[in-house]
Amino acid sequence: MVQTMEQILSKTKFSDPSSDKKPLIISGPCSAETEEQVLATALALQKTGKVDVLRAGIWKPRTRPGSFEGIGTKGLAWLQKAREITGLPLAVEVATAKQVEDALHFGVDILWVGARTTVNPFSVQEVADALRGVDTTVLIKNPINPDLELWIGAVERIQKAGINKVGLIHRGFSSYGNTQYRNAPMWHLAIELKRRMPELPMICDPSHISGRRDILQEVSQEAIDLDYDGLMLETHVDPDNAWSDAKQQVTPEKLAELLDGITWRR
Ligand code: PEP
Ligand code: MN
């Protein structure tokens, strides 16, 4: 039986942040690459029985030109097929009005605003305007720079467009030079936002914080210890050969091990 998005979310802390329900688990590849890769990843994730929502990037905002910039709209048909086969609802990043329109056309259940979009009020407003009158769930990643007002401003723009199912994704903040993280978590900033907007669920994205596999477990545990309402973790059937973010992706089987290794309540 295919569950509705409402039913899936209502079983998790995402719909009820102060409850002791289970955290929402979103997983899938950084990028949709081929139909086979999308379907194989989705099936393997479904098999774990631990994933609530399938994610995949269709349009990729890459830092430098010349790298893979996403498969584009045709990948949405693969995701739709994955949803039909596995029953997993879909989450996709959107950055323009056309992307919102295309994602909604293919029945994407959750849209998220990426870190490189949250920094730009014009882009957030364009996404917000395209969402006016639509009943959907929107997740807003923190901006790449540690600026809480910018993050809050993006939330307000989406809410003012009439979207009331809004959540936050903490994916860390970039800084110049090497640190052990790809994007420093600066946990206190996310906690401060949670204090200011307590009604909004906060998900952690350990994949983009870590940038590497070996610290994914500890970053995920930290988020659960801090009572986050969910995790978004990138998975790929062949992580080493992923077309984007290869170093931080794990197989669906490794994801299951990681989740099994978490102490959910201390
Ligand atoms: C992603 O989720 O693959 C992504 C591009 O993330 P971020 O916006 O956090 O960099
Ligand atoms: Mn990624």
CSV table of C-alpha atoms in Angstrom, one decimal, residues 60-70 243:
chain,number,residue,atom,x,y,z
A,60,LYS,CA,23.2,20.6,-9.6
A,61,PRO,CA,24.6,24.0,-8.7
A,62,ARG,CA,28.3,23.3,-9.1
A,63,THR,CA,30.9,25.7,-7.8
A,64,ARG,CA,32.9,25.6,-11.0
A,65,PRO,CA,31.7,25.3,-14.6
A,66,GLY,CA,32.6,22.3,-16.6
A,67,SER,CA,31.7,19.7,-14.0
A,68,PHE,CA,28.5,17.6,-14.2
A,69,GLU,CA,25.6,20.1,-13.7
A,70,GLY,CA,22.8,17.6,-13.4
A,243,TRP,CA,29.4,11.9,-10.8
